[in-house]
Amino acid sequence: MSKETDTKVVNNSTSDGSNVQYYTRQEIQAHNMSGDAWLIIHEKVYDITTFMEEHPGGEEVLLEQAGADATESFEDVGHSTDAREMLQQYYIGELHMDDREKESKKEVYVTTSEESRSWTTLFIPAIAVVLVGIMYRYYMMESKSS
Protein backbone atom coordinates (compact mmCIF):
# COMPACT_ATOMS: atom_id res chain seq x y z
CA MET A 1 0.00 0.00 0.00
CA SER A 2 1.28 3.45 -0.86
CA LYS A 3 0.38 6.47 1.12
CA GLU A 4 -0.44 9.68 -0.83
CA THR A 5 0.38 13.09 0.53
CA ASP A 6 -1.00 16.46 -0.44
CA THR A 7 1.33 18.88 -2.16
CA LYS A 8 0.88 22.57 -2.73
CA VAL A 9 2.41 22.38 -6.19
CA VAL A 10 -0.18 21.66 -8.85
CA ASN A 11 0.85 19.96 -12.07
CA ASN A 12 -1.25 20.49 -15.18
CA SER A 13 -0.60 19.31 -18.71
CA THR A 14 -0.64 21.93 -21.42
CA SER A 15 -1.67 21.52 -25.04
CA ASP A 16 1.95 20.91 -26.08
CA GLY A 17 2.24 18.00 -23.64
CA SER A 18 4.50 19.66 -21.07
CA ASN A 19 3.64 19.87 -17.40
CA VAL A 20 3.22 23.27 -15.81
CA GLN A 21 3.77 23.63 -12.09
CA TYR A 22 1.70 26.20 -10.23
CA TYR A 23 3.05 27.83 -7.07
CA THR A 24 1.16 29.86 -4.49
CA ARG A 25 2.37 33.29 -3.36
CA GLN A 26 2.98 31.82 0.09
CA GLU A 27 5.37 29.22 -1.35
CA ILE A 28 7.18 31.80 -3.44
CA GLN A 29 7.59 34.16 -0.47
CA ALA A 30 9.63 31.48 1.32
CA HIS A 31 12.32 31.73 -1.41
CA ASN A 32 13.71 35.16 -0.56
CA MET A 33 17.37 34.59 0.34
CA SER A 34 20.58 34.78 -1.67
CA GLY A 35 20.95 30.98 -1.56
CA ASP A 36 17.34 30.42 -2.65
CA ALA A 37 15.65 33.20 -4.63
CA TRP A 38 12.47 33.06 -6.70
CA LEU A 39 10.70 35.86 -8.56
CA ILE A 40 7.32 36.35 -10.16
CA ILE A 41 7.40 38.21 -13.46
CA HIS A 42 4.20 38.40 -15.50
CA GLU A 43 2.66 35.60 -13.42
CA LYS A 44 5.52 33.23 -14.25
CA VAL A 45 7.82 31.94 -11.52
CA TYR A 46 11.60 31.97 -11.94
CA ASP A 47 14.30 30.44 -9.75
CA ILE A 48 17.09 33.01 -10.12
CA THR A 49 19.37 31.61 -7.41
CA THR A 50 22.17 30.69 -9.84
CA PHE A 51 21.88 34.04 -11.64
CA MET A 52 22.27 36.26 -8.55
CA GLU A 53 26.03 36.83 -8.89
CA GLU A 54 25.85 37.31 -12.66
CA HIS A 55 23.16 40.01 -12.61
CA PRO A 56 24.60 43.24 -14.11
CA GLY A 57 22.66 45.37 -11.62
CA GLY A 58 24.04 43.46 -8.65
CA GLU A 59 22.74 40.81 -6.29
CA GLU A 60 21.12 43.35 -3.94
CA VAL A 61 18.63 44.48 -6.59
CA LEU A 62 17.38 40.93 -7.02
CA LEU A 63 17.33 40.25 -3.28
CA GLU A 64 14.99 43.21 -2.75
CA GLN A 65 12.45 41.55 -5.04
CA ALA A 66 13.10 37.90 -4.12
CA GLY A 67 10.02 36.00 -3.05
CA ALA A 68 7.68 38.58 -4.54
CA ASP A 69 6.19 39.92 -7.76
CA ALA A 70 8.96 41.78 -9.59
CA THR A 71 7.01 42.54 -12.76
CA GLU A 72 6.85 46.29 -12.27
CA SER A 73 10.52 46.59 -11.34
CA PHE A 74 11.54 44.38 -14.26
CA GLU A 75 9.58 46.50 -16.73
CA ASP A 76 10.63 49.84 -15.20
CA VAL A 77 14.30 49.05 -15.81
CA GLY A 78 13.61 48.35 -19.48
CA HIS A 79 15.40 45.03 -19.90
CA SER A 80 16.68 44.11 -23.35
CA THR A 81 15.35 41.34 -25.56
CA ASP A 82 18.42 39.28 -24.64
CA ALA A 83 17.64 39.66 -20.93
CA ARG A 84 14.05 38.55 -21.54
CA GLU A 85 15.25 35.51 -23.45
CA MET A 86 17.81 34.71 -20.74
CA LEU A 87 15.02 34.78 -18.16
CA GLN A 88 13.41 31.73 -19.78
CA GLN A 89 16.19 29.42 -18.63
CA TYR A 90 15.21 30.14 -15.01
CA TYR A 91 11.50 29.42 -15.53
CA ILE A 92 10.12 26.85 -13.08
CA GLY A 93 6.36 27.36 -13.23
CA GLU A 94 3.42 29.72 -12.98
CA LEU A 95 1.67 31.64 -10.26
CA HIS A 96 -1.35 29.72 -8.99
CA MET A 97 -4.64 30.89 -10.53
CA ASP A 98 -6.08 31.80 -7.11
CA ASP A 99 -3.17 34.18 -6.44
CA ARG A 100 -3.31 36.07 -9.71
CA GLU A 101 -4.59 39.62 -9.58
CA LYS A 102 -7.84 40.25 -11.33
CA GLU A 103 -7.66 42.58 -14.31
CA SER A 104 -10.77 44.36 -13.09
CA LYS A 105 -8.91 45.64 -10.02
CA LYS A 106 -6.74 47.89 -12.14
CA GLU A 107 -8.19 51.35 -12.63
CA VAL A 108 -7.58 53.07 -15.91
CA TYR A 109 -8.18 56.79 -16.26
CA VAL A 110 -8.84 58.07 -19.74
CA THR A 111 -8.93 61.76 -20.57
CA THR A 112 -11.40 62.59 -23.28
CA SER A 113 -10.78 65.34 -25.81
CA GLU A 114 -13.44 67.55 -24.17
CA GLU A 115 -11.64 67.38 -20.80
CA SER A 116 -8.29 68.28 -22.33
CA ARG A 117 -9.76 71.44 -23.93
CA SER A 118 -11.03 72.86 -20.68
CA TRP A 119 -10.58 76.58 -20.03
CA THR A 120 -7.85 75.96 -17.46
CA THR A 121 -5.55 74.56 -20.13
CA LEU A 122 -5.33 78.02 -21.70
CA PHE A 123 -6.06 80.22 -18.70
CA ILE A 124 -3.17 79.15 -16.46
CA PRO A 125 -0.44 79.68 -19.11
CA ALA A 126 -2.01 83.03 -20.06
CA ILE A 127 -1.87 84.20 -16.44
CA ALA A 128 1.78 83.11 -16.23
CA VAL A 129 2.64 85.11 -19.39
CA VAL A 130 0.89 88.23 -18.03
CA LEU A 131 2.73 87.97 -14.70
CA VAL A 132 6.10 87.54 -16.42
CA GLY A 133 5.31 90.59 -18.61
CA ILE A 134 4.41 92.74 -15.58
CA MET A 135 7.56 91.67 -13.73
CA TYR A 136 9.69 92.46 -16.80
CA ARG A 137 8.20 95.95 -17.22
CA TYR A 138 8.63 96.66 -13.49
CA TYR A 139 12.27 95.56 -13.68
CA MET A 140 12.92 97.69 -16.77
CA MET A 141 11.36 100.80 -15.15
CA GLU A 142 13.41 100.29 -11.98
CA SER A 143 16.64 99.94 -13.94
CA LYS A 144 15.92 103.14 -16.00
CA SER A 145 15.17 105.23 -12.91
CA SER A 146 18.45 104.35 -11.22
Coordinates of N, CA, C and O in Angstrom, one line a residue:
M1 N 0.8 -1.2 0.0 CA 0.0 0.0 0.0 C 0.9 1.2 0.0 O 1.8 1.4 0.8
S2 N 0.5 2.2 -0.9 CA 1.3 3.4 -0.9 C 0.4 4.5 -0.2 O -0.8 4.5 -0.4
K3 N 1.1 5.4 0.4 CA 0.4 6.5 1.1 C 0.6 7.8 0.3 O 1.7 8.2 0.0
E4 N -0.5 8.4 -0.1 CA -0.4 9.7 -0.8 C -0.4 10.9 0.1 O -1.1 10.9 1.1
T5 N 0.3 11.9 -0.3 CA 0.4 13.1 0.5 C -0.1 14.3 -0.3 O 0.1 14.2 -1.6
D6 N -0.6 15.3 0.3 CA -1.0 16.5 -0.4 C 0.2 17.3 -0.7 O 1.1 17.5 0.2
T7 N 0.3 17.9 -1.9 CA 1.3 18.9 -2.2 C 0.7 20.2 -2.6 O -0.4 20.2 -3.1
K8 N 1.4 21.3 -2.3 CA 0.9 22.6 -2.7 C 1.1 22.8 -4.2 O 0.5 23.6 -4.8
V9 N 2.1 22.2 -4.8 CA 2.4 22.4 -6.2 C 1.4 21.6 -7.0 O 1.2 20.4 -6.8
V10 N 0.8 22.3 -8.0 CA -0.2 21.7 -8.8 C 0.4 21.5 -10.2 O 1.0 22.4 -10.8
N11 N 0.3 20.3 -10.7 CA 0.9 20.0 -12.1 C -0.3 19.9 -13.0 O -1.3 19.1 -12.8
N12 N -0.2 20.6 -14.1 CA -1.3 20.5 -15.2 C -0.6 20.3 -16.5 O 0.5 20.9 -16.8
S13 N -1.1 19.5 -17.4 CA -0.6 19.3 -18.7 C -1.1 20.4 -19.6 O -2.3 20.8 -19.5
T14 N -0.2 20.9 -20.5 CA -0.6 21.9 -21.4 C -0.9 21.3 -22.8 O -0.7 20.1 -22.9
S15 N -1.3 22.1 -23.7 CA -1.7 21.5 -25.0 C -0.4 20.9 -25.8 O -0.6 20.1 -26.6
D16 N 0.8 21.4 -25.4 CA 1.9 20.9 -26.1 C 2.5 19.7 -25.3 O 3.6 19.2 -25.7
G17 N 1.8 19.2 -24.3 CA 2.2 18.0 -23.6 C 3.1 18.2 -22.4 O 3.5 17.3 -21.8
S18 N 3.6 19.4 -22.2 CA 4.5 19.7 -21.1 C 3.7 19.9 -19.8 O 2.5 20.3 -19.9
N19 N 4.3 19.6 -18.7 CA 3.6 19.9 -17.4 C 4.0 21.3 -16.9 O 5.2 21.6 -16.9
V20 N 3.0 22.0 -16.4 CA 3.2 23.3 -15.8 C 3.0 23.1 -14.3 O 2.0 22.6 -13.9
Q21 N 3.9 23.6 -13.5 CA 3.8 23.6 -12.1 C 3.3 25.0 -11.7 O 3.7 26.0 -12.1
Y22 N 2.3 25.0 -10.8 CA 1.7 26.2 -10.2 C 2.1 26.3 -8.8 O 2.0 25.4 -8.0
Y23 N 2.6 27.5 -8.4 CA 3.0 27.8 -7.1 C 2.2 28.9 -6.5 O 1.8 29.9 -7.2
T24 N 1.9 28.8 -5.2 CA 1.2 29.9 -4.5 C 2.1 31.0 -4.1 O 3.3 30.8 -4.0
R25 N 1.5 32.2 -3.8 CA 2.4 33.3 -3.4 C 3.1 32.9 -2.0 O 4.2 33.3 -1.8
Q26 N 2.4 32.2 -1.2 CA 3.0 31.8 0.1 C 4.2 31.0 -0.1 O 5.2 31.2 0.6
E27 N 4.2 30.1 -1.1 CA 5.4 29.2 -1.4 C 6.5 30.1 -1.9 O 7.7 29.9 -1.5
I28 N 6.2 31.0 -2.8 CA 7.2 31.8 -3.4 C 7.8 32.7 -2.4 O 9.1 32.9 -2.5
Q29 N 7.1 33.2 -1.5 CA 7.6 34.2 -0.5 C 8.7 33.5 0.4 O 9.5 34.2 1.0
A30 N 8.6 32.2 0.5 CA 9.6 31.5 1.3 C 11.0 31.5 0.6 O 12.0 31.2 1.3
H31 N 11.1 31.8 -0.6 CA 12.3 31.7 -1.4 C 12.8 33.2 -1.6 O 12.8 33.7 -2.7
N32 N 13.3 33.8 -0.5 CA 13.7 35.2 -0.6 C 15.1 35.4 0.0 O 15.4 36.5 0.5
M33 N 16.0 34.4 -0.2 CA 17.4 34.6 0.3 C 18.4 34.4 -0.8 O 18.0 33.9 -1.9
S34 N 19.6 34.8 -0.6 CA 20.6 34.8 -1.7 C 20.9 33.3 -2.1 O 21.2 33.1 -3.3
G35 N 20.7 32.4 -1.2 CA 20.9 31.0 -1.6 C 19.7 30.3 -2.1 O 19.8 29.1 -2.5
D36 N 18.6 31.0 -2.2 CA 17.3 30.4 -2.7 C 16.4 31.6 -3.0 O 15.7 32.1 -2.1
A37 N 16.4 32.0 -4.2 CA 15.6 33.2 -4.6 C 14.7 32.9 -5.8 O 15.2 32.4 -6.9
W38 N 13.5 33.2 -5.6 CA 12.5 33.1 -6.7 C 11.8 34.4 -6.9 O 11.7 35.2 -6.0
L39 N 11.4 34.6 -8.2 CA 10.7 35.9 -8.6 C 9.5 35.5 -9.4 O 9.4 34.5 -10.0
I40 N 8.5 36.4 -9.3 CA 7.3 36.3 -10.2 C 7.5 37.5 -11.1 O 7.6 38.7 -10.7
I41 N 7.4 37.2 -12.4 CA 7.4 38.2 -13.5 C 6.3 37.8 -14.5 O 6.4 36.7 -15.1
H42 N 5.3 38.7 -14.6 CA 4.2 38.4 -15.5 C 3.6 37.0 -15.2 O 3.3 36.3 -16.1
E43 N 3.3 36.8 -13.9 CA 2.7 35.6 -13.4 C 3.4 34.3 -13.7 O 2.8 33.2 -13.6
K44 N 4.7 34.4 -14.1 CA 5.5 33.2 -14.2 C 6.5 33.2 -13.1 O 7.0 34.3 -12.6
V45 N 6.9 32.1 -12.7 CA 7.8 31.9 -11.5 C 9.2 31.5 -12.0 O 9.3 30.6 -12.8
Y46 N 10.2 32.2 -11.5 CA 11.6 32.0 -11.9 C 12.5 31.7 -10.7 O 12.4 32.5 -9.7
D47 N 13.3 30.7 -10.8 CA 14.3 30.4 -9.8 C 15.6 31.1 -10.2 O 16.3 30.5 -11.1
I48 N 15.9 32.2 -9.7 CA 17.1 33.0 -10.1 C 18.3 32.8 -9.2 O 19.3 33.6 -9.3
T49 N 18.3 31.8 -8.4 CA 19.4 31.6 -7.4 C 20.7 31.6 -8.1 O 21.7 32.2 -7.6
T50 N 20.9 30.8 -9.2 CA 22.2 30.7 -9.8 C 22.6 31.9 -10.6 O 23.7 32.1 -11.0
F51 N 21.6 32.8 -10.9 CA 21.9 34.0 -11.6 C 22.3 35.2 -10.8 O 22.8 36.3 -11.3
M52 N 22.1 35.1 -9.5 CA 22.3 36.3 -8.6 C 23.6 37.0 -8.7 O 23.7 38.2 -8.8
E53 N 24.7 36.2 -8.8 CA 26.0 36.8 -8.9 C 26.3 37.4 -10.3 O 27.1 38.3 -10.4
E54 N 25.6 36.9 -11.3 CA 25.9 37.3 -12.7 C 25.1 38.6 -13.0 O 25.4 39.2 -14.0
H55 N 24.0 38.9 -12.3 CA 23.2 40.0 -12.6 C 23.9 41.3 -12.7 O 24.6 41.7 -11.8
P56 N 23.9 42.0 -13.9 CA 24.6 43.2 -14.1 C 24.3 44.3 -13.1 O 25.1 45.2 -12.8
G57 N 23.1 44.3 -12.6 CA 22.7 45.4 -11.6 C 23.0 45.0 -10.2 O 22.8 45.8 -9.3
G58 N 23.6 43.9 -10.0 CA 24.0 43.5 -8.7 C 23.0 42.5 -8.0 O 21.9 42.5 -8.3
E59 N 23.5 41.8 -7.0 CA 22.7 40.8 -6.3 C 21.7 41.5 -5.4 O 20.6 41.0 -5.3
E60 N 22.0 42.7 -4.9 CA 21.1 43.4 -3.9 C 19.8 43.7 -4.6 O 18.7 43.6 -4.0
V61 N 19.8 44.1 -5.9 CA 18.6 44.5 -6.6 C 17.7 43.3 -6.7 O 16.5 43.4 -6.5
L62 N 18.2 42.1 -6.9 CA 17.4 40.9 -7.0 C 16.9 40.5 -5.6 O 15.7 40.0 -5.5
L63 N 17.7 40.6 -4.6 CA 17.3 40.2 -3.3 C 16.2 41.1 -2.8 O 15.3 40.6 -2.0
E64 N 16.1 42.3 -3.2 CA 15.0 43.2 -2.8 C 13.7 42.7 -3.3 O 12.6 42.8 -2.6
Q65 N 13.7 42.0 -4.4 CA 12.5 41.5 -5.0 C 12.2 40.1 -4.8 O 11.1 39.6 -5.1
A66 N 13.2 39.4 -4.3 CA 13.1 37.9 -4.1 C 11.9 37.5 -3.3 O 11.6 38.1 -2.3
G67 N 11.2 36.5 -3.8 CA 10.0 36.0 -3.0 C 8.8 36.8 -3.3 O 7.8 36.6 -2.6
A68 N 8.8 37.7 -4.3 CA 7.7 38.6 -4.5 C 7.5 38.8 -6.0 O 8.2 38.3 -6.9
D69 N 6.5 39.6 -6.4 CA 6.2 39.9 -7.8 C 7.1 41.1 -8.2 O 7.0 42.2 -7.7
A70 N 8.0 40.8 -9.1 CA 9.0 41.8 -9.6 C 8.6 42.3 -11.0 O 9.5 42.9 -11.6
T71 N 7.4 42.1 -11.4 CA 7.0 42.5 -12.8 C 7.2 44.0 -13.0 O 7.9 44.4 -14.0
E72 N 6.7 44.8 -12.1 CA 6.8 46.3 -12.3 C 8.3 46.7 -12.3 O 8.7 47.5 -13.2
S73 N 9.1 46.2 -11.4 CA 10.5 46.6 -11.3 C 11.2 46.1 -12.6 O 12.1 46.8 -13.2
F74 N 10.9 44.9 -13.1 CA 11.5 44.4 -14.3 C 11.2 45.3 -15.5 O 12.1 45.6 -16.3
E75 N 10.0 45.7 -15.6 CA 9.6 46.5 -16.7 C 10.1 47.9 -16.6 O 10.4 48.5 -17.6
D76 N 10.2 48.5 -15.4 CA 10.6 49.8 -15.2 C 12.1 50.0 -15.6 O 12.5 51.1 -16.1
V77 N 12.9 49.0 -15.4 CA 14.3 49.0 -15.8 C 14.5 49.0 -17.3 O 15.4 49.6 -17.9
G78 N 13.5 48.4 -18.0 CA 13.6 48.3 -19.5 C 14.6 47.3 -20.0 O 15.5 47.6 -20.7
H79 N 14.5 46.1 -19.5 CA 15.4 45.0 -19.9 C 15.4 44.8 -21.4 O 14.3 44.9 -22.1
S80 N 16.5 44.4 -21.9 CA 16.7 44.1 -23.3 C 16.0 42.8 -23.7 O 15.6 42.0 -22.9
T81 N 15.9 42.6 -25.0 CA 15.3 41.3 -25.6 C 16.2 40.2 -25.1 O 15.7 39.1 -24.8
D82 N 17.5 40.4 -25.1 CA 18.4 39.3 -24.6 C 18.2 38.9 -23.2 O 18.2 37.7 -22.8
A83 N 17.9 39.9 -22.3 CA 17.6 39.7 -20.9 C 16.3 38.9 -20.8 O 16.2 38.0 -19.9
R84 N 15.3 39.2 -21.6 CA 14.1 38.6 -21.5 C 14.2 37.1 -22.0 O 13.6 36.2 -21.4
E85 N 15.0 36.9 -23.0 CA 15.3 35.5 -23.5 C 16.0 34.7 -22.4 O 15.8 33.5 -22.2
M86 N 17.0 35.4 -21.8 CA 17.8 34.7 -20.7 C 16.9 34.3 -19.6 O 17.2 33.2 -18.9
L87 N 15.9 35.1 -19.3 CA 15.0 34.8 -18.2 C 14.3 33.4 -18.3 O 14.1 32.7 -17.3
Q88 N 14.1 33.0 -19.5 CA 13.4 31.7 -19.8 C 14.1 30.5 -19.2 O 13.5 29.5 -18.9
Q89 N 15.5 30.6 -19.1 CA 16.2 29.4 -18.6 C 16.0 29.2 -17.1 O 16.3 28.2 -16.6
Y90 N 15.5 30.2 -16.4 CA 15.2 30.1 -15.0 C 13.8 29.9 -14.7 O 13.4 29.8 -13.5
Y91 N 12.9 29.7 -15.7 CA 11.5 29.4 -15.5 C 11.3 28.1 -14.8 O 11.8 27.1 -15.2
I92 N 10.4 28.1 -13.8 CA 10.1 26.8 -13.1 C 8.6 26.6 -13.0 O 8.2 25.5 -12.6
G93 N 7.8 27.6 -13.3 CA 6.4 27.4 -13.2 C 5.6 28.7 -13.3 O 6.1 29.7 -13.7
E94 N 4.3 28.6 -12.9 CA 3.4 29.7 -13.0 C 2.8 30.0 -11.6 O 2.7 29.1 -10.8
L95 N 2.4 31.2 -11.5 CA 1.7 31.6 -10.3 C 0.3 31.0 -10.2 O -0.4 30.9 -11.3
H96 N -0.1 30.4 -9.1 CA -1.4 29.7 -9.0 C -2.5 30.7 -9.4 O -2.5 31.8 -9.1
M97 N -3.5 30.1 -10.0 CA -4.6 30.9 -10.5 C -5.3 31.7 -9.4 O -5.8 32.8 -9.6
D98 N -5.4 31.1 -8.2 CA -6.1 31.8 -7.1 C -5.3 33.0 -6.6 O -5.9 33.9 -6.0
D99 N -4.0 33.1 -6.9 CA -3.2 34.2 -6.4 C -2.9 35.3 -7.5 O -2.3 36.3 -7.2
R100 N -3.5 35.1 -8.7 CA -3.3 36.1 -9.7 C -4.3 37.2 -9.5 O -5.4 37.0 -9.0
E101 N -3.8 38.4 -9.8 CA -4.6 39.6 -9.6 C -5.6 39.7 -10.7 O -5.3 39.4 -11.9
K102 N -6.8 40.1 -10.3 CA -7.8 40.2 -11.3 C -7.6 41.5 -12.1 O -7.2 42.5 -11.6
E103 N -7.8 41.4 -13.4 CA -7.7 42.6 -14.3 C -8.6 43.7 -14.0 O -8.3 44.9 -14.1
S104 N -9.8 43.3 -13.4 CA -10.8 44.4 -13.1 C -10.3 45.3 -11.9 O -10.9 46.3 -11.8
K105 N -9.4 44.8 -11.1 CA -8.9 45.6 -10.0 C -8.1 46.9 -10.5 O -8.1 47.9 -9.8
K106 N -7.5 46.8 -11.7 CA -6.7 47.9 -12.1 C -7.7 49.0 -12.6 O -8.6 48.7 -13.4
E107 N -7.4 50.2 -12.2 CA -8.2 51.4 -12.6 C -7.4 52.1 -13.7 O -6.3 52.4 -13.6
V108 N -8.2 52.4 -14.8 CA -7.6 53.1 -15.9 C -8.3 54.4 -16.1 O -9.6 54.4 -16.2
Y109 N -7.6 55.5 -16.1 CA -8.2 56.8 -16.3 C -7.9 57.3 -17.7 O -6.8 57.3 -18.1
V110 N -9.0 57.6 -18.4 CA -8.8 58.1 -19.7 C -9.3 59.5 -19.8 O -10.4 59.8 -19.3
T111 N -8.5 60.4 -20.4 CA -8.9 61.8 -20.6 C -9.5 61.9 -22.0 O -8.9 61.6 -23.0
T112 N -10.8 62.4 -22.0 CA -11.4 62.6 -23.3 C -11.0 63.9 -23.9 O -10.4 64.8 -23.2
S113 N -11.2 64.1 -25.2 CA -10.8 65.3 -25.8 C -11.5 66.6 -25.2 O -10.9 67.6 -25.2
E114 N -12.7 66.4 -24.8 CA -13.4 67.6 -24.2 C -12.8 68.0 -22.9 O -12.6 69.2 -22.6
E115 N -12.3 67.0 -22.1 CA -11.6 67.4 -20.8 C -10.3 68.1 -21.0 O -9.9 69.0 -20.3
S116 N -9.6 67.7 -22.1 CA -8.3 68.3 -22.3 C -8.4 69.7 -22.9 O -7.4 70.4 -22.9
R117 N -9.6 70.1 -23.4 CA -9.8 71.4 -23.9 C -10.4 72.4 -22.9 O -11.0 73.4 -23.3
S118 N -10.4 72.0 -21.7 CA -11.0 72.9 -20.7 C -10.4 74.2 -20.6 O -9.2 74.4 -21.1
W119 N -11.0 75.2 -20.1 CA -10.6 76.6 -20.0 C -9.3 76.7 -19.2 O -8.5 77.6 -19.5
T120 N -9.1 75.8 -18.3 CA -7.8 76.0 -17.5 C -6.6 75.7 -18.3 O -5.5 76.1 -17.9
T121 N -6.7 74.9 -19.3 CA -5.6 74.6 -20.1 C -5.0 75.8 -20.8 O -3.8 75.9 -21.0
L122 N -5.8 76.8 -21.1 CA -5.3 78.0 -21.7 C -5.2 79.1 -20.7 O -4.3 80.0 -20.8
F123 N -6.0 79.1 -19.7 CA -6.1 80.2 -18.7 C -4.8 80.3 -17.9 O -4.2 81.4 -17.7
I124 N -4.3 79.2 -17.3 CA -3.2 79.2 -16.5 C -1.9 79.6 -17.2 O -1.2 80.5 -16.7
P125 N -1.6 79.1 -18.4 CA -0.4 79.7 -19.1 C -0.6 81.2 -19.4 O 0.4 81.9 -19.4
A126 N -1.8 81.6 -19.8 CA -2.0 83.0 -20.1 C -1.7 83.9 -18.9 O -1.1 85.0 -19.0
I127 N -2.1 83.5 -17.7 CA -1.9 84.2 -16.4 C -0.4 84.3 -16.2 O 0.2 85.3 -15.8
A128 N 0.3 83.2 -16.4 CA 1.8 83.1 -16.2 C 2.5 84.1 -17.2 O 3.4 84.8 -16.7
V129 N 2.0 84.2 -18.4 CA 2.6 85.1 -19.4 C 2.4 86.5 -18.9 O 3.3 87.4 -19.0
V130 N 1.2 86.9 -18.5 CA 0.9 88.2 -18.0 C 1.8 88.6 -16.8 O 2.3 89.7 -16.8
L131 N 1.9 87.7 -15.9 CA 2.7 88.0 -14.7 C 4.2 88.2 -15.1 O 4.8 89.1 -14.6
V132 N 4.7 87.4 -16.0 CA 6.1 87.5 -16.4 C 6.3 88.9 -17.1 O 7.2 89.6 -16.9
G133 N 5.3 89.3 -17.9 CA 5.3 90.6 -18.6 C 5.3 91.7 -17.6 O 6.1 92.7 -17.8
I134 N 4.5 91.7 -16.6 CA 4.4 92.7 -15.6 C 5.7 92.8 -14.8 O 6.3 93.9 -14.6
M135 N 6.3 91.7 -14.5 CA 7.6 91.7 -13.7 C 8.7 92.3 -14.6 O 9.5 93.0 -14.1
Y136 N 8.7 92.0 -15.9 CA 9.7 92.5 -16.8 C 9.6 94.0 -16.9 O 10.6 94.7 -16.8
R137 N 8.4 94.5 -17.1 CA 8.2 95.9 -17.2 C 8.6 96.7 -15.9 O 9.2 97.7 -16.0
Y138 N 8.3 96.1 -14.8 CA 8.6 96.7 -13.5 C 10.2 96.7 -13.4 O 10.7 97.7 -13.0
Y139 N 10.8 95.6 -13.8 CA 12.3 95.6 -13.7 C 12.9 96.6 -14.6 O 13.9 97.3 -14.2
M140 N 12.4 96.7 -15.8 CA 12.9 97.7 -16.8 C 12.7 99.1 -16.3 O 13.6 100.0 -16.5
M141 N 11.6 99.4 -15.7 CA 11.4 100.8 -15.2 C 12.3 101.1 -14.0 O 12.8 102.2 -13.9
E142 N 12.5 100.1 -13.1 CA 13.4 100.3 -12.0 C 14.8 100.5 -12.4 O 15.6 101.3 -11.9
S143 N 15.3 99.8 -13.5 CA 16.6 99.9 -13.9 C 16.8 101.3 -14.7 O 17.9 101.8 -14.6
K144 N 15.8 101.8 -15.3 CA 15.9 103.1 -16.0 C 16.0 104.3 -15.0 O 16.6 105.3 -15.2
S145 N 15.2 104.1 -13.9 CA 15.2 105.2 -12.9 C 16.4 105.3 -12.0 O 16.6 106.3 -11.3
S146 N 17.3 104.3 -12.1 CA 18.5 104.3 -11.2 C 19.6 105.0 -11.9 O 19.9 105.1 -13.0

